Structure formats: structure tokens, C-alpha cells
PDB file of C-alpha atoms and ligand atoms in Angstrom:
ATOM      1  CA  MET A  41       0.032  -0.096  -0.054  1.00 73.00           C
ATOM      2  CA  SER A  42       1.219   3.307  -0.874  1.00 87.00           C
ATOM      3  CA  ASN A  43       0.028   6.715   0.041  1.00 96.00           C
ATOM      4  CA  LEU A  44       1.110   9.973  -2.058  1.00 97.00           C
ATOM      5  CA  ILE A  45       0.299  13.583  -2.164  1.00 98.00           C
ATOM      6  CA  LEU A  46       0.519  15.277  -5.950  1.00 98.00           C
ATOM      7  CA  LEU A  47       1.549  18.773  -4.726  1.00 98.00           C
ATOM      8  CA  GLY A  48       2.150  21.356  -7.316  1.00 98.00           C
ATOM      9  CA  PRO A  49      -0.170  24.555  -8.080  1.00 98.00           C
ATOM     10  CA  PRO A  50      -3.412  25.114 -10.243  1.00 98.00           C
ATOM     11  CA  GLY A  51      -2.245  23.801 -13.668  1.00 98.00           C
ATOM     12  CA  ALA A  52       0.179  21.317 -12.704  1.00 98.00           C
ATOM     13  CA  GLY A  53      -1.366  18.427 -13.985  1.00 98.00           C
ATOM     14  CA  LYS A  54      -1.819  16.734 -10.828  1.00 98.00           C
ATOM     15  CA  GLY A  55      -5.182  15.446 -12.419  1.00 97.00           C
ATOM     16  CA  THR A  56      -3.587  14.166 -15.389  1.00 97.00           C
ATOM     17  CA  GLN A  57      -1.068  12.499 -13.755  1.00 97.00           C
ATOM     18  CA  ALA A  58      -3.376  10.566 -10.935  1.00 97.00           C
ATOM     19  CA  LYS A  59      -5.459   9.087 -13.305  1.00 95.00           C
ATOM     20  CA  ILE A  60      -2.962   7.307 -14.777  1.00 95.00           C
ATOM     21  CA  LEU A  61      -1.400   6.466 -11.562  1.00 95.00           C
ATOM     22  CA  GLU A  62      -5.047   4.736 -10.834  1.00 94.00           C
ATOM     23  CA  GLU A  63      -5.069   2.357 -14.006  1.00 91.00           C
ATOM     24  CA  ARG A  64      -1.691   1.820 -13.707  1.00 92.00           C
ATOM     25  CA  PHE A  65      -0.889   0.827  -9.692  1.00 92.00           C
ATOM     26  CA  GLY A  66      -4.514   0.426  -8.416  1.00 92.00           C
ATOM     27  CA  LEU A  67      -4.187   3.630  -6.501  1.00 95.00           C
ATOM     28  CA  LYS A  68      -6.999   5.522  -6.097  1.00 97.00           C
ATOM     29  CA  GLN A  69      -7.018   9.386  -6.890  1.00 97.00           C
ATOM     30  CA  LEU A  70      -8.962  11.437  -3.408  1.00 98.00           C
ATOM     31  CA  SER A  71      -9.201  14.973  -5.391  1.00 98.00           C
ATOM     32  CA  THR A  72     -10.612  17.607  -2.401  1.00 98.00           C
ATOM     33  CA  GLY A  73     -11.871  19.434  -5.699  1.00 97.00           C
ATOM     34  CA  ASP A  74     -14.010  17.572  -7.002  1.00 96.00           C
ATOM     35  CA  MET A  75     -15.262  16.266  -3.698  1.00 97.00           C
ATOM     36  CA  LEU A  76     -16.500  19.405  -3.083  1.00 97.00           C
ATOM     37  CA  ARG A  77     -17.429  20.309  -6.888  1.00 96.00           C
ATOM     38  CA  ALA A  78     -19.979  17.076  -6.332  1.00 95.00           C
ATOM     39  CA  ALA A  79     -21.336  18.550  -3.491  1.00 96.00           C
ATOM     40  CA  ILE A  80     -22.304  22.057  -5.305  1.00 96.00           C
ATOM     41  CA  ALA A  81     -23.597  19.987  -7.743  1.00 94.00           C
ATOM     42  CA  ALA A  82     -25.384  17.616  -5.422  1.00 97.00           C
ATOM     43  CA  GLY A  83     -26.692  21.193  -3.544  1.00 97.00           C
ATOM     44  CA  THR A  84     -25.620  19.763  -0.131  1.00 96.00           C
ATOM     45  CA  GLU A  85     -24.877  22.625   2.688  1.00 95.00           C
ATOM     46  CA  THR A  86     -20.736  21.853   2.330  1.00 94.00           C
ATOM     47  CA  GLY A  87     -21.921  22.289  -1.834  1.00 96.00           C
ATOM     48  CA  LEU A  88     -23.468  25.781  -0.567  1.00 94.00           C
ATOM     49  CA  LYS A  89     -21.140  27.119   1.687  1.00 93.00           C
ATOM     50  CA  ALA A  90     -18.336  26.043  -1.197  1.00 96.00           C
ATOM     51  CA  LYS A  91     -19.760  27.155  -4.063  1.00 96.00           C
ATOM     52  CA  ALA A  92     -19.020  31.012  -3.785  1.00 95.00           C
ATOM     53  CA  VAL A  93     -15.512  30.554  -2.272  1.00 97.00           C
ATOM     54  CA  MET A  94     -14.360  28.302  -4.629  1.00 97.00           C
ATOM     55  CA  ASP A  95     -15.420  30.542  -7.654  1.00 94.00           C
ATOM     56  CA  ARG A  96     -13.729  33.453  -6.672  1.00 93.00           C
ATOM     57  CA  GLY A  97     -10.395  31.467  -5.950  1.00 96.00           C
ATOM     58  CA  ASP A  98      -9.951  30.994  -2.362  1.00 98.00           C
ATOM     59  CA  LEU A  99      -9.407  28.113  -0.461  1.00 98.00           C
ATOM     60  CA  VAL A 100     -12.670  26.471   1.563  1.00 98.00           C
ATOM     61  CA  SER A 101     -12.231  25.981   5.485  1.00 98.00           C
ATOM     62  CA  ASP A 102      -9.695  23.802   6.669  1.00 98.00           C
ATOM     63  CA  ASP A 103     -12.753  22.124   8.759  1.00 97.00           C
ATOM     64  CA  ILE A 104     -15.054  21.575   5.781  1.00 97.00           C
ATOM     65  CA  VAL A 105     -12.550  19.739   3.621  1.00 98.00           C
ATOM     66  CA  ILE A 106     -10.614  17.804   6.451  1.00 98.00           C
ATOM     67  CA  GLY A 107     -14.286  16.643   7.515  1.00 96.00           C
ATOM     68  CA  ILE A 108     -14.700  15.337   4.026  1.00 97.00           C
ATOM     69  CA  VAL A 109     -10.730  13.567   3.572  1.00 98.00           C
ATOM     70  CA  ALA A 110     -11.573  12.023   7.044  1.00 97.00           C
ATOM     71  CA  ASP A 111     -15.155  10.318   6.207  1.00 96.00           C
ATOM     72  CA  ARG A 112     -13.361   9.643   2.076  1.00 97.00           C
ATOM     73  CA  LEU A 113     -10.257   7.511   4.106  1.00 96.00           C
ATOM     74  CA  ASP A 114     -12.388   5.556   5.517  1.00 95.00           C
ATOM     75  CA  LYS A 115     -13.973   4.215   2.307  1.00 96.00           C
ATOM     76  CA  PRO A 116     -12.975   0.237   1.327  1.00 94.00           C
ATOM     77  CA  ASP A 117     -11.524   1.658  -2.534  1.00 94.00           C
ATOM     78  CA  VAL A 118      -8.394   3.829  -0.346  1.00 95.00           C
ATOM     79  CA  ALA A 119      -7.360   0.122   0.741  1.00 91.00           C
ATOM     80  CA  LYS A 120      -4.679  -0.294  -2.280  1.00 91.00           C
ATOM     81  CA  GLY A 121      -3.655   3.547  -1.201  1.00 95.00           C
ATOM     82  CA  ALA A 122      -4.467   6.894  -2.666  1.00 97.00           C
ATOM     83  CA  ILE A 123      -3.050   9.299  -4.300  1.00 98.00           C
ATOM     84  CA  PHE A 124      -4.081  13.242  -2.824  1.00 98.00           C
ATOM     85  CA  ASP A 125      -5.147  15.387  -5.237  1.00 98.00           C
ATOM     86  CA  GLY A 126      -5.521  19.394  -3.934  1.00 98.00           C
ATOM     87  CA  PHE A 127      -5.321  18.134  -0.581  1.00 98.00           C
ATOM     88  CA  PRO A 128      -3.364  19.403   2.164  1.00 98.00           C
ATOM     89  CA  ARG A 129      -3.407  23.386   0.653  1.00 98.00           C
ATOM     90  CA  THR A 130      -2.642  24.570   3.867  1.00 98.00           C
ATOM     91  CA  THR A 131      -0.187  23.526   7.057  1.00 98.00           C
ATOM     92  CA  ALA A 132      -3.186  23.013   9.048  1.00 98.00           C
ATOM     93  CA  GLN A 133      -4.749  20.419   6.222  1.00 98.00           C
ATOM     94  CA  ALA A 134      -0.900  18.294   6.753  1.00 98.00           C
ATOM     95  CA  GLU A 135      -1.221  18.631  10.304  1.00 98.00           C
ATOM     96  CA  ALA A 136      -4.245  17.335  10.696  1.00 98.00           C
ATOM     97  CA  LEU A 137      -3.313  14.900   7.812  1.00 98.00           C
ATOM     98  CA  ASP A 138      -0.958  13.395   9.660  1.00 97.00           C
ATOM     99  CA  LYS A 139      -2.915  13.242  13.393  1.00 97.00           C
ATOM    100  CA  MET A 140      -5.694  11.475  11.463  1.00 97.00           C
ATOM    101  CA  LEU A 141      -3.756   8.841   9.248  1.00 97.00           C
ATOM    102  CA  PRO A 142      -2.164   6.669  12.247  1.00 96.00           C
ATOM    103  CA  SER A 143      -5.969   6.093  13.638  1.00 94.00           C
ATOM    104  CA  LYS A 144      -6.697   4.494  10.377  1.00 94.00           C
ATOM    105  CA  GLY A 145      -3.222   2.549   9.906  1.00 93.00           C
ATOM    106  CA  LYS A 146      -2.111   4.527   7.420  1.00 95.00           C
ATOM    107  CA  LYS A 147       0.511   7.116   6.686  1.00 96.00           C
ATOM    108  CA  ILE A 148       1.904   8.995   3.420  1.00 97.00           C
ATOM    109  CA  ASP A 149       4.678   7.601   2.139  1.00 96.00           C
ATOM    110  CA  SER A 150       6.136  10.209  -0.373  1.00 96.00           C
ATOM    111  CA  VAL A 151       5.098  14.097  -1.862  1.00 98.00           C
ATOM    112  CA  ILE A 152       5.527  14.416  -5.190  1.00 98.00           C
ATOM    113  CA  GLU A 153       6.079  18.530  -5.800  1.00 98.00           C
ATOM    114  CA  MET A 154       5.056  18.868  -9.704  1.00 98.00           C
ATOM    115  CA  ARG A 155       6.946  22.299 -10.630  1.00 98.00           C
ATOM    116  CA  VAL A 156       5.338  25.055 -13.451  1.00 98.00           C
ATOM    117  CA  ASP A 157       5.756  28.135 -14.418  1.00 95.00           C
ATOM    118  CA  ASP A 158       3.284  30.342 -13.923  1.00 94.00           C
ATOM    119  CA  GLU A 159       2.717  31.656 -17.697  1.00 94.00           C
ATOM    120  CA  ALA A 160       2.605  28.053 -18.414  1.00 97.00           C
ATOM    121  CA  LEU A 161       0.285  27.171 -15.898  1.00 97.00           C
ATOM    122  CA  VAL A 162      -2.265  30.196 -17.039  1.00 96.00           C
ATOM    123  CA  LYS A 163      -2.101  28.216 -20.357  1.00 97.00           C
ATOM    124  CA  ARG A 164      -2.889  25.241 -19.347  1.00 98.00           C
ATOM    125  CA  ILE A 165      -5.720  26.534 -16.994  1.00 97.00           C
ATOM    126  CA  THR A 166      -7.794  28.636 -19.515  1.00 97.00           C
ATOM    127  CA  GLY A 167      -7.298  25.241 -22.460  1.00 98.00           C
ATOM    128  CA  ARG A 168      -8.733  22.738 -19.742  1.00 98.00           C
ATOM    129  CA  TYR A 169     -12.016  21.060 -20.556  1.00 98.00           C
ATOM    130  CA  THR A 170     -13.712  17.917 -19.290  1.00 96.00           C
ATOM    131  CA  CYS A 171     -16.027  15.247 -20.382  1.00 97.00           C
ATOM    132  CA  ALA A 172     -18.945  15.687 -19.252  1.00 95.00           C
ATOM    133  CA  LYS A 173     -19.943  11.700 -19.430  1.00 96.00           C
ATOM    134  CA  CYS A 174     -16.511  10.275 -17.481  1.00 93.00           C
ATOM    135  CA  GLY A 175     -15.047  13.393 -15.915  1.00 91.00           C
ATOM    136  CA  GLN A 176     -11.688  12.738 -18.370  1.00 93.00           C
ATOM    137  CA  GLY A 177      -9.400  15.575 -18.396  1.00 95.00           C
ATOM    138  CA  TYR A 178      -8.275  17.186 -21.948  1.00 97.00           C
ATOM    139  CA  HIS A 179      -6.285  20.253 -23.276  1.00 98.00           C
ATOM    140  CA  GLU A 180      -7.190  22.560 -26.516  1.00 97.00           C
ATOM    141  CA  GLU A 181      -3.668  22.649 -27.901  1.00 97.00           C
ATOM    142  CA  PHE A 182      -1.999  19.850 -25.010  1.00 96.00           C
ATOM    143  CA  ALA A 183      -4.173  17.028 -24.599  1.00 96.00           C
ATOM    144  CA  LYS A 184      -6.935  17.110 -27.527  1.00 97.00           C
ATOM    145  CA  PRO A 185      -9.054  14.048 -28.557  1.00 98.00           C
ATOM    146  CA  LYS A 186      -7.638  11.167 -31.171  1.00 98.00           C
ATOM    147  CA  THR A 187     -11.110  12.124 -32.687  1.00 98.00           C
ATOM    148  CA  PRO A 188     -12.164  16.527 -32.431  1.00 97.00           C
ATOM    149  CA  GLY A 189     -15.487  16.275 -30.442  1.00 97.00           C
ATOM    150  CA  VAL A 190     -15.147  12.570 -28.796  1.00 98.00           C
ATOM    151  CA  CYS A 191     -13.760  11.193 -25.517  1.00 98.00           C
ATOM    152  CA  ASP A 192     -11.401   8.661 -26.504  1.00 97.00           C
ATOM    153  CA  VAL A 193     -12.150   6.807 -22.966  1.00 95.00           C
ATOM    154  CA  CYS A 194     -16.627   6.535 -22.455  1.00 97.00           C
ATOM    155  CA  GLY A 195     -17.347   8.324 -26.453  1.00 98.00           C
ATOM    156  CA  GLY A 196     -19.265  11.048 -25.067  1.00 98.00           C
ATOM    157  CA  THR A 197     -19.821  13.828 -27.136  1.00 98.00           C
ATOM    158  CA  GLU A 198     -20.058  16.609 -24.629  1.00 98.00           C
ATOM    159  CA  PHE A 199     -17.474  18.317 -22.689  1.00 98.00           C
ATOM    160  CA  THR A 200     -17.377  21.009 -19.846  1.00 97.00           C
ATOM    161  CA  ARG A 201     -15.282  23.843 -18.138  1.00 96.00           C
ATOM    162  CA  ARG A 202     -14.760  24.845 -14.880  1.00 95.00           C
ATOM    163  CA  ALA A 203     -16.656  27.972 -13.648  1.00 91.00           C
ATOM    164  CA  ASP A 204     -12.973  28.630 -12.017  1.00 95.00           C
ATOM    165  CA  ASP A 205     -11.083  28.206 -15.036  1.00 96.00           C
ATOM    166  CA  ASN A 206     -10.793  31.643 -16.527  1.00 94.00           C
ATOM    167  CA  GLU A 207      -7.743  33.800 -16.186  1.00 92.00           C
ATOM    168  CA  LYS A 208      -8.106  36.164 -13.796  1.00 93.00           C
ATOM    169  CA  THR A 209      -9.424  33.580 -11.037  1.00 95.00           C
ATOM    170  CA  VAL A 210      -6.525  31.536 -12.038  1.00 95.00           C
ATOM    171  CA  ARG A 211      -3.945  34.443 -10.951  1.00 95.00           C
ATOM    172  CA  ASP A 212      -6.311  34.550  -8.268  1.00 96.00           C
ATOM    173  CA  ARG A 213      -5.445  31.044  -7.686  1.00 97.00           C
ATOM    174  CA  LEU A 214      -1.984  31.123  -7.755  1.00 97.00           C
ATOM    175  CA  ALA A 215      -1.287  33.677  -5.785  1.00 97.00           C
ATOM    176  CA  VAL A 216      -2.865  31.359  -2.482  1.00 98.00           C
ATOM    177  CA  TYR A 217      -0.878  29.119  -3.657  1.00 98.00           C
ATOM    178  CA  ASN A 218       2.314  30.894  -2.960  1.00 97.00           C
ATOM    179  CA  LYS A 219       1.222  32.078   0.130  1.00 98.00           C
ATOM    180  CA  GLN A 220      -0.915  29.121   1.908  1.00 98.00           C
ATOM    181  CA  THR A 221       0.668  26.283   0.265  1.00 98.00           C
ATOM    182  CA  ALA A 222       4.382  26.217  -0.829  1.00 98.00           C
ATOM    183  CA  PRO A 223       5.093  26.395   2.515  1.00 98.00           C
ATOM    184  CA  LEU A 224       4.278  22.726   2.714  1.00 98.00           C
ATOM    185  CA  VAL A 225       7.036  21.901   0.244  1.00 98.00           C
ATOM    186  CA  ALA A 226       9.439  22.879   3.480  1.00 98.00           C
ATOM    187  CA  TYR A 227       7.189  20.931   5.626  1.00 98.00           C
ATOM    188  CA  TYR A 228       7.540  17.568   3.960  1.00 98.00           C
ATOM    189  CA  GLN A 229      10.988  18.270   2.676  1.00 98.00           C
ATOM    190  CA  GLY A 230      11.337  18.505   6.831  1.00 98.00           C
ATOM    191  CA  LYS A 231      10.054  15.293   7.227  1.00 96.00           C
ATOM    192  CA  GLY A 232      12.629  13.397   4.397  1.00 96.00           C
ATOM    193  CA  LYS A 233       9.228  12.878   2.592  1.00 97.00           C
ATOM    194  CA  LEU A 234       9.929  15.146  -0.597  1.00 98.00           C
ATOM    195  CA  HIS A 235      10.265  14.409  -4.389  1.00 98.00           C
ATOM    196  CA  VAL A 236      10.739  16.800  -7.011  1.00 98.00           C
ATOM    197  CA  VAL A 237       9.573  16.365 -10.708  1.00 98.00           C
ATOM    198  CA  ASP A 238       9.944  18.521 -13.134  1.00 98.00           C
ATOM    199  CA  GLY A 239       5.987  19.284 -14.519  1.00 98.00           C
ATOM    200  CA  MET A 240       7.261  21.080 -17.405  1.00 98.00           C
ATOM    201  CA  ALA A 241       8.280  18.220 -19.678  1.00 97.00           C
ATOM    202  CA  ASP A 242       5.185  16.711 -21.437  1.00 96.00           C
ATOM    203  CA  ILE A 243       2.498  14.754 -19.506  1.00 97.00           C
ATOM    204  CA  ALA A 244       5.060  11.028 -21.102  1.00 97.00           C
ATOM    205  CA  ALA A 245       7.631  12.058 -19.567  1.00 98.00           C
ATOM    206  CA  VAL A 246       5.929  13.623 -16.200  1.00 98.00           C
ATOM    207  CA  THR A 247       4.482  10.245 -15.654  1.00 98.00           C
ATOM    208  CA  GLN A 248       8.017   8.422 -16.158  1.00 97.00           C
ATOM    209  CA  ALA A 249       9.061  10.553 -13.565  1.00 97.00           C
ATOM    210  CA  VAL A 250       6.333  10.302 -11.130  1.00 97.00           C
ATOM    211  CA  GLU A 251       6.576   6.224 -12.317  1.00 96.00           C
ATOM    212  CA  ALA A 252       9.659   6.270 -10.942  1.00 95.00           C
ATOM    213  CA  VAL A 253       9.096   7.749  -7.247  1.00 95.00           C
ATOM    214  CA  VAL A 254       5.741   5.498  -7.090  1.00 93.00           C
ATOM    215  CA  LYS A 255       8.268   1.991  -7.892  1.00 89.00           C
ATOM    216  CA  GLY A 256      10.913   3.358  -5.750  1.00 87.00           C
ATOM    217  CA  LEU A 257       8.390   3.139  -3.053  1.00 77.00           C
ATOM    218  CA  LYS A 258       7.365  -0.033  -3.762  1.00 59.00           C
ATOM    219  CA  GLY A 259      11.462  -0.990  -4.023  1.00 49.00           C
TER     220      GLY A 259
HETATM  221  P1  ADP B  38      -4.195  20.038 -12.254  1.00 70.48           P
HETATM  222  O1  ADP B  38      -5.001  18.471 -11.547  1.00 70.48           O
HETATM  223  O2  ADP B  38      -3.223  20.374 -11.100  1.00 70.48           O
HETATM  224  O3  ADP B  38      -5.324  21.390 -11.861  1.00 70.48           O
HETATM  225  P2  ADP B  38      -4.955  19.301 -14.371  1.00 70.48           P
HETATM  226  O4  ADP B  38      -3.968  17.488 -14.394  1.00 70.48           O
HETATM  227  O5  ADP B  38      -5.901  19.377 -14.780  1.00 70.48           O
HETATM  228  O6  ADP B  38      -3.692  20.236 -13.169  1.00 70.48           O
HETATM  229  O7  ADP B  38      -3.872  20.219 -16.074  1.00 70.48           O
HETATM  230  C1  ADP B  38      -4.115  21.019 -16.568  1.00 70.48           C
HETATM  231  C2  ADP B  38      -4.593  20.890 -17.875  1.00 70.48           C
HETATM  232  O8  ADP B  38      -3.344  21.268 -18.443  1.00 70.48           O
HETATM  233  C3  ADP B  38      -5.149  19.870 -18.160  1.00 70.48           C
HETATM  234  O9  ADP B  38      -5.918  20.285 -19.497  1.00 70.48           O
HETATM  235  C4  ADP B  38      -4.339  18.262 -18.784  1.00 70.48           C
HETATM  236  O10 ADP B  38      -4.889  17.973 -19.982  1.00 70.48           O
HETATM  237  C5  ADP B  38      -2.552  19.672 -19.615  1.00 70.48           C
HETATM  238  N1  ADP B  38      -1.773  19.026 -18.854  1.00 70.48           N
HETATM  239  C6  ADP B  38      -1.827  18.164 -17.837  1.00 70.48           C
HETATM  240  N2  ADP B  38      -0.334  17.703 -17.716  1.00 70.48           N
HETATM  241  C7  ADP B  38       0.566  18.372 -18.433  1.00 70.48           C
HETATM  242  C8  ADP B  38       1.800  18.692 -19.144  1.00 70.48           C
HETATM  243  N3  ADP B  38       2.813  18.155 -18.532  1.00 70.48           N
HETATM  244  N4  ADP B  38       2.061  19.074 -20.439  1.00 70.48           N
HETATM  245  C9  ADP B  38       1.061  20.183 -21.280  1.00 70.48           C
HETATM  246  N5  ADP B  38      -0.369  19.977 -20.771  1.00 70.48           N
HETATM  247  C10 ADP B  38      -0.442  19.736 -19.728  1.00 70.48           C
HETATM  248  P1  AMP B  39      -9.088  22.025  -7.341  1.00 70.48           P
HETATM  249  O1  AMP B  39     -10.115  21.130  -8.327  1.00 70.48           O
HETATM  250  O2  AMP B  39      -7.760  21.403  -6.630  1.00 70.48           O
HETATM  251  O3  AMP B  39      -8.266  22.999  -8.387  1.00 70.48           O
HETATM  252  O4  AMP B  39      -9.560  23.195  -6.213  1.00 70.48           O
HETATM  253  C1  AMP B  39     -10.654  23.911  -6.718  1.00 70.48           C
HETATM  254  C2  AMP B  39     -10.872  25.200  -5.796  1.00 70.48           C
HETATM  255  O5  AMP B  39     -11.900  23.984  -4.206  1.00 70.48           O
HETATM  256  C3  AMP B  39     -10.143  25.619  -4.832  1.00 70.48           C
HETATM  257  O6  AMP B  39      -9.742  27.105  -5.764  1.00 70.48           O
HETATM  258  C4  AMP B  39     -10.748  25.699  -3.652  1.00 70.48           C
HETATM  259  O7  AMP B  39     -11.754  26.724  -3.615  1.00 70.48           O
HETATM  260  C5  AMP B  39     -11.240  24.118  -3.102  1.00 70.48           C
HETATM  261  N1  AMP B  39     -10.030  23.342  -2.580  1.00 70.48           N
HETATM  262  C6  AMP B  39     -10.347  22.614  -3.515  1.00 70.48           C
HETATM  263  N2  AMP B  39      -9.264  21.530  -2.397  1.00 70.48           N
HETATM  264  C7  AMP B  39      -9.585  22.182  -1.308  1.00 70.48           C
HETATM  265  C8  AMP B  39      -8.676  22.229  -0.085  1.00 70.48           C
HETATM  266  N3  AMP B  39      -7.618  20.969   0.154  1.00 70.48           N
HETATM  267  N4  AMP B  39      -8.664  22.877   0.705  1.00 70.48           N
HETATM  268  C9  AMP B  39      -9.121  24.011   0.718  1.00 70.48           C
HETATM  269  N5  AMP B  39     -10.075  24.248  -0.790  1.00 70.48           N
HETATM  270  C10 AMP B  39     -10.106  23.628  -1.694  1.00 70.48           C
END
């Protein structure tokens, strides 16, 4: 069992790589962003609280997010390991995770920081779209479906874009990342868990670098 954290700014490629790792290693992607968007779509109390905060690119409160993750980790599908994508995002969340994992018989094995320049991030996020049916991610320039307008995975023909994937909000989200999340690099380095990969490379090359870390863990 390995539990990984993919750490990196919005658009770094965390979701893209998490989905590939799910396939190859039987791990489960836990994206707090996806869980919050599902809560909004379902109209739950959490979703109602989170929507305005997410639309402006701020962080949802630590208590809400920590609660969602704690519940999610009790489900059986994370038994082979979890890939945390977009969590933790604050020191308080990292400390809460360190506290809750032992009680669930789990620990973090590795943290993979994906480094990408700010201008590349803006380009990635403003060109990002997703299959409405299966959630497969695409990019207008860097990750097009093989047949234009048809999802490679499920054959769906409808696609969506996130409300917060516009240039203004992306720049605000990057500022939030630099202020609130970037300190986690030093936090995990101090614990001897940090691995850095060059997220500027193409998707396949990033996958190779990430896989090398995961295979090293399996030793
Ligand atoms: P994150 O989950 O970190 O916010 P995504 O995985 O959704 O980022 O990637 C953001 C966008 O960039 C998507 O449209 C994706 O297809 C594209 N992308 C991901 N990795 C790369 C890469 N290495 N090079 C170019 N584009 C990428
Ligand atoms: P993401 O899908 O990771 O890009 O997250 C989208 C938005 O969801 C963020 O801009 C935040 O508003 C919210 N969010 C996701 N994960 C967290 C988290 N761990 N802590 C606080 N807010 C989060």
C-alpha cells in the first residue's frame, strides 16, 4: 500500500497524473476539488457553503475539507492506497492529515512536487476542459481527443469547463497557492518525504518521472 500526495499549483498536472497512476497501480485518486464540485452539484450544505469561495479562487475552510477527507478515507476503495490531489493545501490540513492517518492504519509514503512556471499554468488552465460523461480531462492544445469532439475514454460528445478556469481566477488561485500551499514543500522536505519532478515536460515524460518515484516506494 502506498499513499501519495501530488503537490503543485492549479494546472500543474496533478489530476492528469493521478488518473494514470490509478490505472497503473490500483491506487485511488482523492481530489478534494472534485469532491467539493460534487457537493455543489448535489446541492448539499457543504456545497452551498463552498460555491462562492471556489468561484473566487479562495480556499474552502480547513474544517470542511478535513472532514470530507476523513470520511472518504474510511471507504474500502482506498485500501490499496490513495493519491491525494489538491489536499493538503494549508499547514493546518497537513497537520490534521498526519494526525488522522495513524488512527486509520495509514501513513504518507511520498510527496511529489510538480513544478511548473506560472505562465504555463495560466495557459494550461484556460485551455482545460473535461468530458461531461466520464470526467476525462483534455486540453485545447496539449491533450486533444484522438477524434475531435469525441471522448477517447467513453465516446461522450459533451464537454464542460470549470467555472473557476478563467484567467482572472487562475491568477488569484496562483497567489493563494504561493501564500498558503507552497510552505508545504518545506514541511514535507523536513520529514524527508519530498520528491520533485519537472512538471514542464510533456505528459508522458512527467508520468515516467512520477512512476519512478512510485516504483521506488514499492522497492
Ligand atoms: P491540476 O489537476 O494540477 O489542476 P490538470 O491535470 O487538470 O491539472 O492539468 C491542467 C491542464 O493541463 C489539463 O487541460 C491537462 O490536459 C493539461 N496538462 C496536464 N499535464 C500537462 C503537461 N505535462 N503538459 C501540457 N499540458 C498538460
Ligand atoms: P482544484 O480542483 O484542486 O483546483 O480545487 C478547486 C477549488 O476547490 C479551490 O480553488 C478551492 O476553492 C477548493 N479546494 C479544493 N481543495 C481544497 C483544499 N484542500 N482546501 C481548501 N479548498 C480546496
